[in-house]
C-alpha positions as a Markdown table, in Angstrom:
| # | Residue | x | y | z |
|---|---|---|---|---|
| 1 | Met | 51.9 | 189.0 | 113.2 |
| 2 | Asn | 55.0 | 186.8 | 113.0 |
| 3 | Asp | 54.6 | 183.0 | 112.7 |
| 4 | Ile | 56.7 | 181.8 | 115.6 |
| 5 | Thr | 55.5 | 178.2 | 115.7 |
| 6 | Glu | 59.1 | 177.0 | 115.4 |
| 7 | Ala | 60.3 | 179.1 | 118.5 |
| 8 | Pro | 62.3 | 176.7 | 120.8 |
| 9 | Leu | 59.9 | 177.1 | 123.6 |
| 10 | Leu | 56.7 | 176.1 | 121.4 |
| 11 | Val | 58.7 | 173.3 | 119.7 |
| 12 | Ala | 59.6 | 171.8 | 123.2 |
| 13 | Ala | 56.0 | 172.4 | 124.5 |
| 14 | Arg | 54.7 | 170.2 | 121.6 |
| 15 | Gly | 57.1 | 167.5 | 122.6 |
| 16 | Gly | 59.7 | 168.2 | 120.0 |
| 17 | Arg | 63.4 | 168.8 | 120.1 |
| 18 | Pro | 64.2 | 172.4 | 119.4 |
| 19 | Ser | 67.5 | 173.9 | 118.3 |
| 20 | Arg | 68.3 | 174.8 | 121.8 |
| 21 | Thr | 66.9 | 174.0 | 125.2 |
| 22 | Pro | 64.5 | 176.8 | 125.8 |
| 23 | Val | 64.5 | 178.7 | 129.1 |
| 24 | Trp | 62.4 | 181.3 | 130.9 |
| 25 | Phe | 62.1 | 182.0 | 134.7 |
| 26 | Met | 59.0 | 182.4 | 136.9 |
| 27 | Arg | 59.1 | 186.0 | 138.2 |
| 28 | Gln | 61.7 | 186.9 | 135.8 |
| 29 | Ala | 59.7 | 190.1 | 135.1 |
| 30 | Gly | 60.0 | 192.1 | 138.3 |
| 31 | Arg | 61.6 | 192.6 | 141.5 |
| 32 | Ser | 65.1 | 191.2 | 140.9 |
| 33 | Leu | 65.6 | 193.9 | 138.2 |
| 34 | Pro | 66.8 | 197.4 | 139.1 |
| 35 | Glu | 65.1 | 198.8 | 136.0 |
| 36 | Tyr | 61.9 | 197.2 | 137.3 |
| 37 | Arg | 62.1 | 198.8 | 140.7 |
| 38 | Lys | 62.8 | 202.1 | 139.1 |
| 39 | Leu | 59.8 | 202.0 | 136.8 |
| 40 | Arg | 57.5 | 200.7 | 139.5 |
| 41 | Glu | 58.5 | 203.4 | 142.1 |
| 42 | Gly | 55.4 | 205.0 | 143.4 |
| 43 | Thr | 53.0 | 202.6 | 141.6 |
| 44 | Ala | 50.9 | 200.2 | 143.5 |
| 45 | Met | 51.2 | 196.6 | 142.2 |
| 46 | Leu | 47.7 | 196.2 | 141.0 |
| 47 | Asp | 47.8 | 199.6 | 139.4 |
| 48 | Ala | 50.8 | 198.5 | 137.5 |
| 49 | Cys | 49.1 | 195.4 | 136.3 |
| 50 | Met | 46.4 | 197.5 | 134.6 |
| 51 | Asp | 48.7 | 200.0 | 132.9 |
| 52 | Pro | 49.3 | 198.5 | 129.4 |
| 53 | Gly | 52.4 | 200.6 | 128.7 |
| 54 | Met | 54.0 | 199.7 | 132.2 |
| 55 | Val | 52.9 | 195.9 | 131.6 |
| 56 | Cys | 54.6 | 195.9 | 128.3 |
| 57 | Glu | 57.9 | 197.4 | 129.5 |
| 58 | Ile | 58.2 | 195.2 | 132.5 |
| 59 | Thr | 57.4 | 192.1 | 130.6 |
| 60 | Leu | 60.2 | 193.2 | 128.0 |
| 61 | Gln | 62.8 | 193.9 | 130.6 |
| 62 | Pro | 64.0 | 190.4 | 131.2 |
| 63 | Val | 63.9 | 189.4 | 127.5 |
| 64 | Arg | 66.2 | 192.1 | 126.8 |
| 65 | Arg | 68.6 | 191.6 | 129.7 |
| 66 | His | 68.7 | 187.8 | 129.7 |
| 67 | Asp | 67.8 | 186.5 | 126.3 |
| 68 | Val | 65.2 | 184.2 | 127.7 |
| 69 | Asp | 63.1 | 182.1 | 125.2 |
| 70 | Gly | 59.8 | 183.1 | 126.7 |
| 71 | Ala | 58.2 | 186.4 | 128.0 |
| 72 | Ile | 55.8 | 185.9 | 130.9 |
| 73 | Leu | 53.2 | 188.6 | 131.1 |
| 74 | Phe | 53.6 | 190.9 | 134.1 |
| 75 | Ser | 50.5 | 190.4 | 136.1 |
| 76 | Asp | 49.4 | 188.8 | 139.4 |
| 77 | Ile | 47.1 | 186.0 | 140.0 |
| 78 | Val | 44.6 | 188.1 | 141.9 |
| 79 | Val | 44.2 | 190.7 | 139.0 |
| 80 | Pro | 41.0 | 189.1 | 137.6 |
| 81 | Leu | 39.5 | 189.0 | 141.1 |
| 82 | Lys | 40.2 | 192.6 | 141.6 |
| 83 | Ala | 39.1 | 193.6 | 138.1 |
| 84 | Ala | 35.7 | 191.6 | 138.7 |
| 85 | Gly | 35.1 | 193.6 | 142.0 |
| 86 | Val | 36.5 | 191.5 | 144.8 |
| 87 | Asp | 37.6 | 193.9 | 147.5 |
| 88 | Leu | 41.2 | 193.0 | 147.9 |
| 89 | Asp | 44.7 | 194.5 | 147.7 |
| 90 | Ile | 48.4 | 193.5 | 147.5 |
| 91 | Val | 50.1 | 194.6 | 150.7 |
| 92 | Pro | 53.9 | 195.0 | 150.3 |
| 93 | Gly | 55.8 | 192.4 | 152.4 |
| 94 | Thr | 52.5 | 190.3 | 152.9 |
| 95 | Gly | 50.8 | 189.5 | 149.5 |
| 96 | Pro | 47.1 | 189.6 | 148.7 |
| 97 | Val | 44.8 | 190.6 | 151.5 |
| 98 | Val | 41.1 | 190.2 | 151.2 |
| 99 | Ala | 38.8 | 192.7 | 153.0 |
| 100 | Lys | 36.0 | 190.1 | 153.9 |
| 101 | Pro | 37.0 | 186.5 | 153.7 |
| 102 | Ile | 34.6 | 183.9 | 152.3 |
| 103 | Ser | 32.9 | 181.7 | 154.7 |
| 104 | Thr | 29.1 | 181.6 | 153.6 |
| 105 | Glu | 26.9 | 180.7 | 150.8 |
| 106 | Ser | 25.9 | 184.4 | 150.4 |
| 107 | Asp | 29.8 | 185.3 | 150.3 |
| 108 | Val | 30.2 | 183.0 | 147.4 |
| 109 | Lys | 27.1 | 184.2 | 145.5 |
| 110 | Ala | 28.4 | 187.8 | 146.1 |
| 111 | Ile | 31.7 | 187.0 | 144.0 |
| 112 | Pro | 31.1 | 188.8 | 140.7 |
| 113 | Glu | 31.5 | 187.4 | 137.2 |
| 114 | Leu | 34.5 | 188.5 | 135.1 |
| 115 | His | 33.8 | 190.3 | 131.8 |
| 116 | Glu | 36.3 | 191.0 | 129.1 |
| 117 | Glu | 36.1 | 194.7 | 129.3 |
| 118 | Gln | 37.1 | 194.6 | 132.9 |
| 119 | Val | 40.5 | 193.2 | 131.8 |
| 120 | Arg | 40.8 | 195.2 | 128.6 |
| 121 | Pro | 44.0 | 196.7 | 129.8 |
| 122 | Val | 45.7 | 193.4 | 130.0 |
| 123 | Ala | 44.5 | 192.6 | 126.4 |
| 124 | Asp | 45.9 | 195.9 | 125.3 |
| 125 | Ala | 49.2 | 195.1 | 126.8 |
| 126 | Ile | 49.4 | 191.8 | 125.1 |
| 127 | Gly | 48.8 | 193.6 | 121.8 |
| 128 | Leu | 51.8 | 196.0 | 122.6 |
| 129 | Leu | 54.0 | 193.1 | 123.5 |
| 130 | Asn | 53.3 | 191.1 | 120.3 |
| 131 | Ala | 54.4 | 194.1 | 118.4 |
| 132 | Glu | 57.7 | 194.1 | 120.3 |
| 133 | Leu | 58.6 | 190.6 | 121.0 |
| 134 | Gly | 59.5 | 189.3 | 117.5 |
| 135 | Asp | 60.0 | 185.5 | 117.6 |
| 136 | Val | 59.9 | 185.4 | 121.5 |
| 137 | Pro | 56.7 | 183.8 | 122.5 |
| 138 | Leu | 54.4 | 185.5 | 125.1 |
| 139 | Ile | 53.1 | 183.3 | 128.0 |
| 140 | Gly | 49.9 | 184.4 | 129.7 |
| 141 | Phe | 48.9 | 183.1 | 133.1 |
| 142 | Ala | 46.3 | 182.8 | 135.9 |
| 143 | Gly | 45.9 | 181.5 | 139.3 |
| 144 | Ala | 44.1 | 178.2 | 139.6 |
| 145 | Pro | 40.8 | 177.9 | 141.5 |
| 146 | Phe | 42.3 | 176.3 | 144.5 |
| 147 | Thr | 45.0 | 178.8 | 145.1 |
| 148 | Leu | 42.6 | 181.7 | 144.6 |
| 149 | Ala | 40.2 | 180.1 | 147.0 |
| 150 | Ser | 42.9 | 179.7 | 149.7 |
| 151 | Tyr | 43.4 | 183.6 | 149.5 |
| 152 | Leu | 39.7 | 184.3 | 149.6 |
| 153 | Val | 39.0 | 182.0 | 152.5 |
| 154 | Glu | 42.0 | 182.6 | 154.6 |
| 155 | Gly | 41.9 | 186.4 | 154.0 |
| 156 | Gly | 45.5 | 186.5 | 152.8 |
| 157 | Pro | 48.5 | 184.1 | 152.7 |
| 158 | Ser | 48.6 | 181.1 | 154.9 |
| 159 | Lys | 51.2 | 178.6 | 156.2 |
| 160 | His | 48.8 | 175.8 | 157.1 |
| 161 | His | 45.5 | 176.6 | 155.1 |
| 162 | Glu | 43.5 | 175.5 | 158.1 |
| 163 | Arg | 40.5 | 177.6 | 157.2 |
| 164 | Thr | 40.6 | 176.4 | 153.6 |
| 165 | Lys | 40.8 | 172.8 | 154.5 |
| 166 | Ala | 38.1 | 173.2 | 157.2 |
| 167 | Leu | 35.7 | 174.5 | 154.5 |
| 168 | Met | 36.7 | 172.0 | 152.1 |
| 169 | His | 35.9 | 168.9 | 154.3 |
| 170 | Gly | 33.2 | 170.6 | 156.5 |
| 171 | Asp | 31.1 | 172.0 | 153.8 |
| 172 | Pro | 31.9 | 170.3 | 150.6 |
| 173 | His | 28.9 | 171.8 | 148.7 |
| 174 | Leu | 29.9 | 175.4 | 149.6 |
| 175 | Trp | 33.5 | 174.6 | 148.6 |
| 176 | His | 32.6 | 173.3 | 145.2 |
| 177 | Ala | 30.3 | 176.2 | 144.7 |
| 178 | Leu | 33.2 | 178.6 | 145.4 |
| 179 | Leu | 35.6 | 176.8 | 143.1 |
| 180 | Asp | 33.0 | 176.8 | 140.4 |
| 181 | Arg | 32.7 | 180.5 | 140.6 |
| 182 | Leu | 36.4 | 180.8 | 140.6 |
| 183 | Ala | 36.9 | 178.5 | 137.7 |
| 184 | Asp | 34.6 | 180.7 | 135.6 |
| 185 | Ile | 36.8 | 183.8 | 136.5 |
| 186 | Thr | 40.0 | 182.1 | 135.8 |
| 187 | Ala | 38.8 | 180.6 | 132.4 |
| 188 | Glu | 37.6 | 183.8 | 131.2 |
| 189 | Phe | 40.9 | 185.6 | 132.2 |
| 190 | Leu | 42.9 | 183.0 | 130.3 |
| 191 | Arg | 40.6 | 183.0 | 127.2 |
| 192 | Val | 40.9 | 186.9 | 127.0 |
| 193 | Gln | 44.7 | 186.5 | 127.0 |
| 194 | Val | 44.5 | 183.8 | 124.3 |
| 195 | Arg | 42.3 | 186.0 | 122.1 |
| 196 | Ala | 44.6 | 188.9 | 122.7 |
| 197 | Gly | 47.5 | 186.9 | 121.3 |
| 198 | Val | 49.5 | 185.0 | 124.0 |
| 199 | Lys | 51.2 | 181.9 | 122.6 |
| 200 | Ala | 51.0 | 179.8 | 125.7 |
| 201 | Val | 49.4 | 179.9 | 129.1 |
| 202 | Gln | 50.4 | 178.8 | 132.7 |
| 203 | Leu | 48.1 | 177.9 | 135.3 |
| 204 | Phe | 49.7 | 178.4 | 138.7 |
| 205 | Asp | 48.2 | 176.2 | 141.6 |
| 206 | Ser | 50.8 | 177.6 | 144.0 |
| 207 | Trp | 49.5 | 176.0 | 147.1 |
| 208 | Ala | 48.0 | 172.7 | 145.8 |
| 209 | Gly | 51.2 | 171.0 | 147.4 |
| 210 | Ala | 49.4 | 171.5 | 150.8 |
| 211 | Leu | 47.0 | 168.8 | 149.8 |
| 212 | Ser | 47.1 | 164.9 | 149.7 |
| 213 | Glu | 46.5 | 163.4 | 146.3 |
| 214 | Arg | 43.1 | 162.1 | 147.6 |
| 215 | Asp | 42.0 | 165.5 | 148.5 |
| 216 | Tyr | 43.3 | 167.1 | 145.4 |
| 217 | Arg | 41.4 | 164.7 | 143.1 |
| 218 | Glu | 38.1 | 165.3 | 145.0 |
| 219 | Phe | 38.2 | 168.9 | 145.7 |
| 220 | Val | 40.4 | 170.5 | 143.1 |
| 221 | Leu | 40.9 | 168.4 | 140.0 |
| 222 | Pro | 37.5 | 168.9 | 138.5 |
| 223 | His | 37.7 | 172.6 | 138.7 |
| 224 | Ser | 41.3 | 173.0 | 137.3 |
| 225 | Thr | 40.3 | 170.6 | 134.5 |
| 226 | Arg | 37.3 | 172.9 | 133.6 |
| 227 | Val | 39.7 | 175.7 | 133.3 |
| 228 | Leu | 42.5 | 174.1 | 131.4 |
| 229 | Arg | 40.0 | 172.6 | 128.9 |
| 230 | Ser | 38.4 | 175.8 | 128.3 |
| 231 | Val | 41.7 | 177.0 | 126.8 |
| 232 | Glu | 42.3 | 176.1 | 123.1 |
| 233 | Gly | 44.9 | 176.6 | 120.5 |
| 234 | Val | 48.0 | 177.3 | 122.7 |
| 235 | Pro | 50.1 | 175.1 | 125.0 |
| 236 | Arg | 48.8 | 174.7 | 128.5 |
| 237 | Ile | 51.4 | 174.7 | 131.3 |
| 238 | His | 50.4 | 173.6 | 134.8 |
| 239 | Phe | 52.6 | 174.2 | 137.9 |
| 240 | Gly | 52.5 | 174.1 | 141.6 |
| 241 | Val | 54.9 | 174.1 | 144.5 |
| 242 | Gly | 55.4 | 170.8 | 146.6 |
| 243 | Thr | 53.3 | 168.9 | 144.1 |
| 244 | Gly | 55.6 | 165.9 | 143.5 |
| 245 | Glu | 52.8 | 163.5 | 144.5 |
| 246 | Leu | 50.2 | 165.3 | 142.5 |
| 247 | Leu | 52.0 | 165.4 | 139.1 |
| 248 | Pro | 49.9 | 162.7 | 137.4 |
| 249 | Ala | 46.7 | 164.3 | 138.5 |
| 250 | Met | 47.8 | 167.8 | 137.4 |
| 251 | Arg | 48.6 | 166.4 | 133.9 |
| 252 | Glu | 45.1 | 164.7 | 133.9 |
| 253 | Ala | 43.6 | 168.1 | 134.4 |
| 254 | Gly | 44.6 | 169.0 | 130.9 |
| 255 | Ala | 48.3 | 170.2 | 131.0 |
| 256 | Asp | 50.3 | 169.8 | 127.9 |
| 257 | Val | 53.4 | 170.6 | 129.9 |
| 258 | Val | 53.7 | 169.8 | 133.6 |
| 259 | Gly | 55.8 | 172.2 | 135.7 |
| 260 | Val | 58.0 | 170.5 | 138.3 |
| 261 | Asp | 59.5 | 172.3 | 141.4 |
| 262 | Trp | 63.1 | 171.6 | 142.6 |
| 263 | Arg | 62.1 | 168.8 | 145.0 |
| 264 | Thr | 61.5 | 166.2 | 142.3 |
| 265 | Pro | 64.3 | 165.3 | 139.6 |
| 266 | Leu | 62.8 | 165.7 | 136.2 |
| 267 | Asp | 63.6 | 162.1 | 135.2 |
| 268 | Val | 61.8 | 160.9 | 138.3 |
| 269 | Ala | 58.7 | 163.1 | 137.4 |
| 270 | Val | 58.8 | 161.7 | 133.8 |
| 271 | Glu | 58.8 | 158.2 | 135.2 |
| 272 | Arg | 55.8 | 159.0 | 137.6 |
| 273 | Leu | 53.8 | 160.6 | 134.7 |
| 274 | Gln | 54.5 | 157.6 | 132.4 |
| 275 | Arg | 53.7 | 155.1 | 134.9 |
| 276 | Ala | 50.4 | 156.8 | 135.7 |
| 277 | Ala | 49.3 | 157.1 | 132.2 |
| 278 | Pro | 51.2 | 154.5 | 129.9 |
| 279 | Asp | 48.8 | 155.0 | 127.0 |
| 280 | Leu | 49.5 | 158.7 | 126.8 |
| 281 | Pro | 52.4 | 160.1 | 124.8 |
| 282 | Lys | 55.6 | 160.8 | 126.6 |
| 283 | Pro | 55.2 | 163.8 | 128.8 |
| 284 | Val | 56.6 | 167.3 | 128.3 |
| 285 | Val | 58.0 | 168.9 | 131.6 |
| 286 | Gln | 59.2 | 172.3 | 132.7 |
| 287 | Gly | 61.7 | 173.1 | 135.5 |
| 288 | Asn | 63.4 | 172.9 | 137.8 |
| 289 | Leu | 66.5 | 174.7 | 139.3 |
| 290 | Asp | 66.2 | 175.6 | 142.9 |
| 291 | Pro | 66.0 | 179.3 | 142.8 |
| 292 | Ala | 68.4 | 179.5 | 145.8 |
| 293 | Leu | 71.1 | 177.9 | 143.7 |
| 294 | Leu | 71.5 | 181.2 | 141.8 |
| 295 | Phe | 73.2 | 182.2 | 144.9 |
| 296 | Ala | 75.7 | 179.4 | 145.0 |
| 297 | Gly | 78.4 | 180.5 | 142.7 |
| 298 | Leu | 79.2 | 179.6 | 139.1 |
| 299 | Pro | 80.7 | 176.0 | 139.5 |
| 300 | Ala | 77.7 | 174.9 | 141.4 |
| 301 | Leu | 75.3 | 176.6 | 139.1 |
| 302 | Glu | 77.0 | 175.1 | 136.0 |
| 303 | Arg | 76.8 | 171.5 | 137.5 |
| 304 | Glu | 73.1 | 171.9 | 138.4 |
| 305 | Val | 72.2 | 173.3 | 135.0 |
| 306 | Glu | 73.9 | 170.3 | 133.3 |
| 307 | Arg | 72.3 | 167.8 | 135.7 |
| 308 | Ile | 68.8 | 169.3 | 135.1 |
| 309 | Lys | 69.3 | 169.3 | 131.2 |
| 310 | Arg | 70.5 | 165.8 | 131.4 |
| 311 | Glu | 67.4 | 164.6 | 133.4 |
| 312 | Gly | 65.1 | 166.6 | 131.2 |
| 313 | Arg | 66.1 | 164.4 | 128.2 |
| 314 | Ala | 63.9 | 161.7 | 129.6 |
| 315 | Ala | 60.9 | 163.8 | 128.6 |
| 316 | Ala | 59.5 | 164.3 | 125.2 |
| 317 | Gly | 60.3 | 167.9 | 125.5 |
| 318 | His | 61.9 | 170.1 | 128.3 |
| 319 | Ile | 61.5 | 173.8 | 128.9 |
| 320 | Phe | 64.2 | 174.8 | 131.5 |
| 321 | Asn | 62.8 | 176.9 | 134.3 |
| 322 | Leu | 63.3 | 177.4 | 138.0 |
| 323 | Gly | 61.5 | 175.1 | 140.5 |
| 324 | His | 59.6 | 178.3 | 141.7 |
| 325 | Gly | 60.1 | 182.0 | 141.2 |
| 326 | Val | 63.2 | 184.3 | 141.0 |
| 327 | Leu | 63.9 | 185.4 | 144.6 |
| 328 | Pro | 64.1 | 189.2 | 145.1 |
| 329 | Asp | 67.8 | 189.6 | 146.0 |
| 330 | Thr | 69.1 | 187.4 | 143.0 |
| 331 | Asp | 71.8 | 189.0 | 141.1 |
| 332 | Pro | 70.4 | 189.8 | 137.5 |
| 333 | Asp | 73.9 | 188.9 | 136.0 |
| 334 | Val | 73.7 | 185.4 | 137.6 |
| 335 | Ile | 70.3 | 184.9 | 135.9 |
| 336 | Thr | 71.8 | 186.0 | 132.5 |
| 337 | Arg | 74.7 | 183.5 | 133.1 |
| 338 | Ala | 72.2 | 180.8 | 133.8 |
| 339 | Val | 70.5 | 181.3 | 130.5 |
| 340 | Glu | 73.7 | 181.3 | 128.7 |
| 341 | Leu | 74.6 | 177.9 | 130.4 |
| 342 | Val | 71.3 | 176.5 | 129.4 |
| 343 | His | 71.8 | 177.6 | 125.8 |
| 344 | Arg | 75.5 | 176.5 | 125.7 |
| 345 | Ser | 74.6 | 172.9 | 124.2 |
| 346 | Ala | 71.3 | 171.3 | 123.3 |
C-alpha cells in the first residue's frame, strides 16, 4: 500500500500547510452524477451500500471526474444499524424509515450489537478502493449516536425532533441507554473501516444543531466522545449542520478537524474554538461553501471560493468542503470548476 502521509488532505488535517488547499465535497459520490444514476438504476440504496464492487465504483466516480483530494466512502449512516439487524429502509424521497420506533427500555435492549462480519462487504470495498485510489486518501464515515437516535425515536426524518427531545428530557436514563448502545455500533463500524484501510474518518452528527449547547453537553457529548476516542491512527473529522454554537463542544469530543457549515465564517469558527480552548493547538477546520452557491454562476462562485480560502487561513489547517452535501440537481461541471478554483492558488 502506498505511503500517502504527505497527501494534501492529510497534511492539512494534521495542521500543516500542504502544497495546495485540499478539497472534497460531502455527497460528492452519488446523486449529482449521471454515471452514478445509471449504475444505481434498479438497485436499492442499502443493497448498493453492501455491494463491494458498486461501492468501489461509485466512490471512484467523483475522484475521476472532479480531481478532488479525498474520496468519501459511498455508504449511508444507517448501514451499520441495518447490518446489525434493525428493521429499517431508505425510502426514496423520504430517507430512513424505521419499522418500529424506539420508545421503551425493551426496545433499546432489543437493538442488536454490530459484529465485524456483518459489515464485511464494506471492508471488502475499502480494500478494492485502496488498490485503485493511489495517493488520494479514502475517508470513512458513520452517523453519530444522536443523529441515529433521532431516526430511531422519530421513526424517520423529523423537522422538530419533538419525540427525541421528549425522550431525552422525560427519561434521561433510557436516553443514555439508547445512546450507549448506538455508540457501541458506531464505534465498531468506524473501527472496521480503519482496520480495512481508510485514511481518515468523519462522524456526521447531522441533526445536532437542533440542540442547545447545554443539552448537547449533557445528552450527546459523552457518547460522541466515546465514539471518536475509540478511533486511533487516522484524523477524525466531526461535522453537523447548524452547529455554530456547538463547535467548541464538538472539538472537545475528540475531533482533530472541526467541520463548519455555511452559516459560520471559518475565521469566526476558529476564533470561537481558540477562545474556548486557549491551551490547545490552533484548530483545523473543514468547510464551508454554501451548496446553493454552486448554482449562482461562475463570478459568484469564484468570489466565494476565494473568501472561504482567505478565512480558512486563520486555522492551522483548512480542508475545503461544502457547508453540507452536494444538492441533487447540481451541475457536475460546476463542481469540477469549483475544485479547479480551490486548487488555483495555495
